[in-house]
PDB file of C-alpha atoms and ligand atoms in Angstrom:
ATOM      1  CA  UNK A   1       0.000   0.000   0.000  1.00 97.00           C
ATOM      2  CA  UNK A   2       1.114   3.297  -0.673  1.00 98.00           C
ATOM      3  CA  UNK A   3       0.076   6.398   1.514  1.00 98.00           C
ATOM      4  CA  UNK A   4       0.328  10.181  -0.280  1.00 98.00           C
ATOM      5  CA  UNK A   5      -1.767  13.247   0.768  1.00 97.00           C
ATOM      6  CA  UNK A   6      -4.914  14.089  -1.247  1.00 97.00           C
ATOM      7  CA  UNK A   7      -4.977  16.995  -3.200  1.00 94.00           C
ATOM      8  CA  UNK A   8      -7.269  20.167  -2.179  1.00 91.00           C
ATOM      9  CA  UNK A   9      -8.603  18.980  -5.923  1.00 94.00           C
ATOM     10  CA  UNK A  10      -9.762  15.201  -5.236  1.00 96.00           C
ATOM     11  CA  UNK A  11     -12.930  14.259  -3.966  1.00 96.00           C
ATOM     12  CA  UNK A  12     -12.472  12.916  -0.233  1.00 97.00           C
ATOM     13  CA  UNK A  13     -13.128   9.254   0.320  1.00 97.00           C
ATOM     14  CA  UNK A  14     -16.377   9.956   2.168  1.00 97.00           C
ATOM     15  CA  UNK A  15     -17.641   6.402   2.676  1.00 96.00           C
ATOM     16  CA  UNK A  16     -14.092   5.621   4.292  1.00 97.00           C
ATOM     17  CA  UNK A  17     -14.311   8.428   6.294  1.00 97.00           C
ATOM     18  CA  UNK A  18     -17.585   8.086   7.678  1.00 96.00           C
ATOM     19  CA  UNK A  19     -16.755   4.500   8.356  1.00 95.00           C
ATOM     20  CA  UNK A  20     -14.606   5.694  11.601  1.00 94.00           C
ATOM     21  CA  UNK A  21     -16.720   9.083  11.826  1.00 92.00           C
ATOM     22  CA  UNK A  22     -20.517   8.672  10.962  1.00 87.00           C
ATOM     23  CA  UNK A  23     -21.139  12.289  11.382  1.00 90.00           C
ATOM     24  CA  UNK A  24     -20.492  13.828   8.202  1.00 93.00           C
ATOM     25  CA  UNK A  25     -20.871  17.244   9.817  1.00 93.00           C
ATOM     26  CA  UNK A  26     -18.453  16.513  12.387  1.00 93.00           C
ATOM     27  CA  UNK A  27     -15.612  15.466   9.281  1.00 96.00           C
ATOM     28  CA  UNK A  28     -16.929  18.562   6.962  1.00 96.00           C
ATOM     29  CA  UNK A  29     -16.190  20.075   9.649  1.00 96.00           C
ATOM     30  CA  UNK A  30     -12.322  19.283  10.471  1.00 95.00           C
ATOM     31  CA  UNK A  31     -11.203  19.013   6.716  1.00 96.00           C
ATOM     32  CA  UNK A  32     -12.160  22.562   6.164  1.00 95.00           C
ATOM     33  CA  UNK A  33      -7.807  22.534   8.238  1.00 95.00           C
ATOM     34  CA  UNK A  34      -7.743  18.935   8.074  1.00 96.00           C
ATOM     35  CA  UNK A  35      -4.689  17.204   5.513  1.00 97.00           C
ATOM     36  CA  UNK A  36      -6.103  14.109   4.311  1.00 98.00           C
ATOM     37  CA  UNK A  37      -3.771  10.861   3.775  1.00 98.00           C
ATOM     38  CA  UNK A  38      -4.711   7.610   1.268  1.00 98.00           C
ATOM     39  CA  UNK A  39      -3.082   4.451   1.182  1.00 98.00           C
ATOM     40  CA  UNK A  40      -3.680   3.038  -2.306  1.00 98.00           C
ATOM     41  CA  UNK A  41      -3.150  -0.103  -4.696  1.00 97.00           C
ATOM     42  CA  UNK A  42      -3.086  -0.333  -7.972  1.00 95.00           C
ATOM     43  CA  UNK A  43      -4.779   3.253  -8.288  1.00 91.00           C
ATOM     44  CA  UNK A  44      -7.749   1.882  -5.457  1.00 96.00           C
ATOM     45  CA  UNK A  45      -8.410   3.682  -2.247  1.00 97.00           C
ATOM     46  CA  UNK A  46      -7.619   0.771   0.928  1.00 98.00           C
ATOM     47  CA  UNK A  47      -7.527   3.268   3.767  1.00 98.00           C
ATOM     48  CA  UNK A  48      -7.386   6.960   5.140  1.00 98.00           C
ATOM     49  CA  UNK A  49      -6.525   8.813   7.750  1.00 98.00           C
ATOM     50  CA  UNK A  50      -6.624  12.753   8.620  1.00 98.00           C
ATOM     51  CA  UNK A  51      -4.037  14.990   9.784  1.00 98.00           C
ATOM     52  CA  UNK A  52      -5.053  18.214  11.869  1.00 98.00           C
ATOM     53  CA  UNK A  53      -3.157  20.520  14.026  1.00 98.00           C
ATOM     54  CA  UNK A  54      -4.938  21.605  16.913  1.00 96.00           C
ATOM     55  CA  UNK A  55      -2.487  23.977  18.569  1.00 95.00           C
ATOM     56  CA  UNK A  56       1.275  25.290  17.574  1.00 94.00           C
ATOM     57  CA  UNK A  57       2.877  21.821  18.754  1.00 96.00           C
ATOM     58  CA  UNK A  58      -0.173  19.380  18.714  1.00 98.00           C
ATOM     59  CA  UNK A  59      -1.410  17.700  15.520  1.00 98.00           C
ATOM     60  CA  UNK A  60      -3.937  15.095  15.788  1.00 98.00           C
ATOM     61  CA  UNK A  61      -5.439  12.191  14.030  1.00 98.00           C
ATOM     62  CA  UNK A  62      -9.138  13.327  13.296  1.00 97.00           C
ATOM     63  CA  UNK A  63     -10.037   9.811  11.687  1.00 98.00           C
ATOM     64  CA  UNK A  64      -8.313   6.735  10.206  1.00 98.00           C
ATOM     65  CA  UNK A  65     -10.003   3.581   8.760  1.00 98.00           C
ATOM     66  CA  UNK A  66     -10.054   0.854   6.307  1.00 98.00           C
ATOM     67  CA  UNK A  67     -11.876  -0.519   4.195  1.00 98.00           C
ATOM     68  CA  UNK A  68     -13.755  -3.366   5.707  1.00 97.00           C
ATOM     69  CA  UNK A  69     -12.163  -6.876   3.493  1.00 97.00           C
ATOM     70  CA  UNK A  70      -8.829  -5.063   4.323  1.00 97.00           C
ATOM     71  CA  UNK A  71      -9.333  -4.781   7.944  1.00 97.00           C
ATOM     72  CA  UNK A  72      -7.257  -6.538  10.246  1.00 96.00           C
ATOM     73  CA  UNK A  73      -4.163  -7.094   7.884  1.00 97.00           C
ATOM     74  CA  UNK A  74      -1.483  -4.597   9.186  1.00 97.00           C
ATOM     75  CA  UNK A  75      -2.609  -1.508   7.073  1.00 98.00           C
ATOM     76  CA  UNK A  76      -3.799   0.214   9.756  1.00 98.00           C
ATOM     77  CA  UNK A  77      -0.777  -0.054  11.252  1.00 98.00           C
ATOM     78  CA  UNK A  78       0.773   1.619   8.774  1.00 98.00           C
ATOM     79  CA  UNK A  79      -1.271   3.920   8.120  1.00 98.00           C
ATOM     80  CA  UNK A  80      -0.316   4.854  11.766  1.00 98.00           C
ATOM     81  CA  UNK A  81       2.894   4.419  11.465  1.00 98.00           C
ATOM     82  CA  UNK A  82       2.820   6.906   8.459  1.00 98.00           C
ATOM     83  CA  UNK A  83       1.143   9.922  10.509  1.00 98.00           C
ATOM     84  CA  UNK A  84       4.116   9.607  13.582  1.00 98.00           C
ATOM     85  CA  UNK A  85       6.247   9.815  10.495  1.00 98.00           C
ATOM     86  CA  UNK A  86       5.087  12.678   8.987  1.00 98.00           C
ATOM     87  CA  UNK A  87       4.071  14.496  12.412  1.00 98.00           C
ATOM     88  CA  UNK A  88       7.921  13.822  13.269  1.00 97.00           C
ATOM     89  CA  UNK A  89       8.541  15.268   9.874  1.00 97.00           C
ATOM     90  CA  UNK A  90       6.594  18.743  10.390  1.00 96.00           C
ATOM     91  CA  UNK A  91       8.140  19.401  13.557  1.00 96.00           C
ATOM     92  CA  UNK A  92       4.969  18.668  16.241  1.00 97.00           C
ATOM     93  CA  UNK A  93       5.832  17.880  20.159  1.00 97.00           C
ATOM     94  CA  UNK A  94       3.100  15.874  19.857  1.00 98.00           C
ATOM     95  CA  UNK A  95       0.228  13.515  18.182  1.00 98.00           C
ATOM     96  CA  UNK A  96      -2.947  12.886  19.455  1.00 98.00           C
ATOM     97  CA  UNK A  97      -5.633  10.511  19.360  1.00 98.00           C
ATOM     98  CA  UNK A  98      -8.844   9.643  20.380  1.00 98.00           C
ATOM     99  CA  UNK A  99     -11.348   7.109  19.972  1.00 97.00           C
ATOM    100  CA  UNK A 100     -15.035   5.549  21.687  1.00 97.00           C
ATOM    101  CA  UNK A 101     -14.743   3.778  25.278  1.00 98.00           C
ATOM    102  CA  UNK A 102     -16.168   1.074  22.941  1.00 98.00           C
ATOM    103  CA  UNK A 103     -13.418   0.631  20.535  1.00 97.00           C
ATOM    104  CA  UNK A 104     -11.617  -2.034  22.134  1.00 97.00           C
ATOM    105  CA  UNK A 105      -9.804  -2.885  19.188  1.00 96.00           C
ATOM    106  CA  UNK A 106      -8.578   0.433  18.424  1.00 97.00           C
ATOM    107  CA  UNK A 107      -7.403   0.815  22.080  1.00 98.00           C
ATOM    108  CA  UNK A 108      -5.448  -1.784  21.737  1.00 97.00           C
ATOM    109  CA  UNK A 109      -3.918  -1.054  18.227  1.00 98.00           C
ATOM    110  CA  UNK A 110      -3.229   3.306  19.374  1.00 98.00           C
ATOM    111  CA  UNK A 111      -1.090   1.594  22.146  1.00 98.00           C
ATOM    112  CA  UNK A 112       0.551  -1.078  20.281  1.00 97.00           C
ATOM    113  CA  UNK A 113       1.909   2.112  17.851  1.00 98.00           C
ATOM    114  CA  UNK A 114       3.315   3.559  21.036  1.00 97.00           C
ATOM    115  CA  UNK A 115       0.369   6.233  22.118  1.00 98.00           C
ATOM    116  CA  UNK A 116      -0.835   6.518  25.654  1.00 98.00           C
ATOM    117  CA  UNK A 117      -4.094   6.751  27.567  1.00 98.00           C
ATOM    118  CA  UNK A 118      -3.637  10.388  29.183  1.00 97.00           C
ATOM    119  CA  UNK A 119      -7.262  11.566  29.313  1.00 98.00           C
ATOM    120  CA  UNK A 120     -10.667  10.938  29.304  1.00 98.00           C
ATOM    121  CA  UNK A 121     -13.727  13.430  27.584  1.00 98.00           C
ATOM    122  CA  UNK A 122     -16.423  12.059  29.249  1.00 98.00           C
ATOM    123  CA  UNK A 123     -19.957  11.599  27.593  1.00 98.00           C
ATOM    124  CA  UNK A 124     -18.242  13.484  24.319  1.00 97.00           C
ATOM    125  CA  UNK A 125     -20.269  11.019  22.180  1.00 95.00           C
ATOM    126  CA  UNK A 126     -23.395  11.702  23.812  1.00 96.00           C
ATOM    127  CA  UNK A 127     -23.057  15.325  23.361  1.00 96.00           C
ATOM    128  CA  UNK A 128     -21.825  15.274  20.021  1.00 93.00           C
ATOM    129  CA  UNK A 129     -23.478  12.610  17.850  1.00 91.00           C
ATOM    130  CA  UNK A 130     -27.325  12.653  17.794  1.00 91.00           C
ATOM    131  CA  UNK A 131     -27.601   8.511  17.542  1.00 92.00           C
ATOM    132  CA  UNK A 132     -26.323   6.811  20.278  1.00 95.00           C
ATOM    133  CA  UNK A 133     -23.340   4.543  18.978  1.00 94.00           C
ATOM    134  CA  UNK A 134     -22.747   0.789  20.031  1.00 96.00           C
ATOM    135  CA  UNK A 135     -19.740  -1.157  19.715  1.00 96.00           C
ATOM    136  CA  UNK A 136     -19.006  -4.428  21.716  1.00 97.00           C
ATOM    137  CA  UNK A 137     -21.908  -4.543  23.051  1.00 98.00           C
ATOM    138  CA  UNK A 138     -21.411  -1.024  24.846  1.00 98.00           C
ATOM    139  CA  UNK A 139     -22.501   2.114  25.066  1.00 98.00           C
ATOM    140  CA  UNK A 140     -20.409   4.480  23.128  1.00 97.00           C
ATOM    141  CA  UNK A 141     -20.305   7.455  25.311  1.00 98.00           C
ATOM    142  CA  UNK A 142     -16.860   8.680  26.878  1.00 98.00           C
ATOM    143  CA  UNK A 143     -13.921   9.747  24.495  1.00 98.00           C
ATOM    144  CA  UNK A 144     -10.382   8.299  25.595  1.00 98.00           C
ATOM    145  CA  UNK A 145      -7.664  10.172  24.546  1.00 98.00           C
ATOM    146  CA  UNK A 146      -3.690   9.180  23.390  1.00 98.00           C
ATOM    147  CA  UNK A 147      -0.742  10.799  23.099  1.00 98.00           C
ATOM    148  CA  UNK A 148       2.148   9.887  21.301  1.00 98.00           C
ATOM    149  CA  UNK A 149       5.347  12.075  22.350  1.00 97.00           C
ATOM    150  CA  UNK A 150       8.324  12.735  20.473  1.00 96.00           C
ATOM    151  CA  UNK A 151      11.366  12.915  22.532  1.00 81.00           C
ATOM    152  CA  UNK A 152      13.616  15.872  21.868  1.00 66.00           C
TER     153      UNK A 152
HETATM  154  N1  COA B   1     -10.628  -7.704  15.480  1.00 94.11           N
HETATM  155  C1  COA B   1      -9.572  -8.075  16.244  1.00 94.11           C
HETATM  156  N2  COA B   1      -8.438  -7.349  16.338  1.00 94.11           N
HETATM  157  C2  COA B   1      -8.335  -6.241  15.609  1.00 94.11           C
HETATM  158  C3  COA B   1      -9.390  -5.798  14.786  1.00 94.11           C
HETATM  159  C4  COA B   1     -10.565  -6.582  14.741  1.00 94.11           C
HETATM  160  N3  COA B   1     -11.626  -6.210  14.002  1.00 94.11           N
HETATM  161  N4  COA B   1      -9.000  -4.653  14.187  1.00 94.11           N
HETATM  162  C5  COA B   1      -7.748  -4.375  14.622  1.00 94.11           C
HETATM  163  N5  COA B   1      -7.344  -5.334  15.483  1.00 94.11           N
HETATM  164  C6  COA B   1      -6.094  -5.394  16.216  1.00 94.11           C
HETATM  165  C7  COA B   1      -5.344  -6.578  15.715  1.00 94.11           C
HETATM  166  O1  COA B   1      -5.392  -7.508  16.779  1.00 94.11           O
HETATM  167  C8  COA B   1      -3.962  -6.075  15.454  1.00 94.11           C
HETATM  168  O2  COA B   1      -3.157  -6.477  16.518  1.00 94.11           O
HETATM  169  P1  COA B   1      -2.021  -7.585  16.292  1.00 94.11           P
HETATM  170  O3  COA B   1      -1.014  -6.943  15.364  1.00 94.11           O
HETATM  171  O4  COA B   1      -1.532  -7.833  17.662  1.00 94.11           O
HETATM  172  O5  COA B   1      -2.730  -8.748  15.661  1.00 94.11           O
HETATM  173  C9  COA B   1      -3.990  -4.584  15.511  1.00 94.11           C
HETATM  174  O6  COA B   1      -5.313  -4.223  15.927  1.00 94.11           O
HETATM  175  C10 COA B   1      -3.584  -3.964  14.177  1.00 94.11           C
HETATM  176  O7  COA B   1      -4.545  -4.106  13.309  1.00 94.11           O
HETATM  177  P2  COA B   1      -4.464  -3.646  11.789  1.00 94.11           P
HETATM  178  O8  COA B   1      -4.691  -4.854  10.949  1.00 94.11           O
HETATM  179  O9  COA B   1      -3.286  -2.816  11.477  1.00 94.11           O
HETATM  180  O10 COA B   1      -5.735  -2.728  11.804  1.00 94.11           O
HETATM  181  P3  COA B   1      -6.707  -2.410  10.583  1.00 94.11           P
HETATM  182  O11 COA B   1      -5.995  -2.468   9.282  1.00 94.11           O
HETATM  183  O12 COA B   1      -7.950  -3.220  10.719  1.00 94.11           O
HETATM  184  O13 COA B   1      -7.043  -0.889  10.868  1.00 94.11           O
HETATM  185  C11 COA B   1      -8.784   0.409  11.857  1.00 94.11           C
HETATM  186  C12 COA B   1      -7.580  -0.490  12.113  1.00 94.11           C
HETATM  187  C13 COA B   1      -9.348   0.827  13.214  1.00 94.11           C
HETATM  188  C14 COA B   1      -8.345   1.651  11.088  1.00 94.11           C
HETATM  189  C15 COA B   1      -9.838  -0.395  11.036  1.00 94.11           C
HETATM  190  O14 COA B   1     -10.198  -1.553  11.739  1.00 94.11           O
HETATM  191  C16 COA B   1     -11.080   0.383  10.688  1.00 94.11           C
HETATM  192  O15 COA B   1     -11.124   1.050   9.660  1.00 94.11           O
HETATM  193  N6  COA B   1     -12.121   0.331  11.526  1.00 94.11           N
HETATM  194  C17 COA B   1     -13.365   1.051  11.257  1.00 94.11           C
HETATM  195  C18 COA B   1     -13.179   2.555  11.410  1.00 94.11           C
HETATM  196  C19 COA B   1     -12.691   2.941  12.787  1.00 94.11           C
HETATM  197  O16 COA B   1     -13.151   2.411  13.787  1.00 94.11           O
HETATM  198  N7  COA B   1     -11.732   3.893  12.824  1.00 94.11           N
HETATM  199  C20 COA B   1     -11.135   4.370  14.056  1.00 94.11           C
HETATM  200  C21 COA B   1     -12.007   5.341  14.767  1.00 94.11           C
HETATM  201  S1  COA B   1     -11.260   5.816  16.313  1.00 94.11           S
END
């Protein structure tokens, strides 16, 4: 797979994006500063992610997903891998994360790539999405948050 930033000119991958995001108000929203990211194959679209900063130091990932036959094969891994990368790259302190008290998985892959738990945004779901979201059989209602720090 190989990863290269979107052009202001391409259409965004929308179903990928609302994949990890379903409110498409909520990713209009962060793209109008957002950078988006695509890994591709042979010219197809396998996963995205999107860069934003959110102060001087601090860029975070605003979404990052697959597409579903792909999942669970390493690329979001790299896909990962790729945004540390390219946040080392453009000089941030920092790169954050966050994701659903329900995404288990996800939990487990942030901290594999090296990010750690340092906050929680408590009922952020419920205040932000109009459906309530399930996942693992829980209630998606508390956003963790992650931090990966570059040293230096
Ligand atoms: N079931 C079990 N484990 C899973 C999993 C699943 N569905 N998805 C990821 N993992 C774990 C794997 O165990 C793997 O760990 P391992 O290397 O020890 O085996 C690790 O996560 C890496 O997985 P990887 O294959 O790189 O992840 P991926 O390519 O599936 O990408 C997502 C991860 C989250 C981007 C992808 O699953 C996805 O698009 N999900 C839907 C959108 C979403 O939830 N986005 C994130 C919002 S916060």
């Amino acid at each position: 797979m190989k990863i290269r930033k979107l052009n202001r000119s391409e259409t965004p991958p929308w179903e990928l994006l609302t994949l990890a995001d379903p409110s498409r108000i909520i990713v209009e929203e962060y793209l109008k500063s957002g950078s988006i990211y695509v890994g591709e194959d042979s010219g197809k679209i396998l996963g995205v992610y999107v860069l934003k900063e959110t102060h001087k130091v601090v860029v975070e990932i605003m979404n990052i997903a697959i597409q579903e036959p792909y999942q669970n094969k390493g690329l979001g891994k790299q896909l990962i891998s790729h945004a540390i990368q390219e946040a080392s790259n453009q000089g941030y302190a920092r790169l954050e994360i966050g994701t659903g008290n329900s995404s288990i998985h996800q939990l487990k892959l942030y901290q594999q790539c090296g990010f750690r738990i340092e906050g929680v945004d408590f009922d952020y779901f419920l205040r932000n999405y109009d459906e309530p979201i399930y996942e693992n059989g829980l209630l998606c209602r508390d956003m963790i948050r992650l931090c990966y720090t570059f040293e230096g």
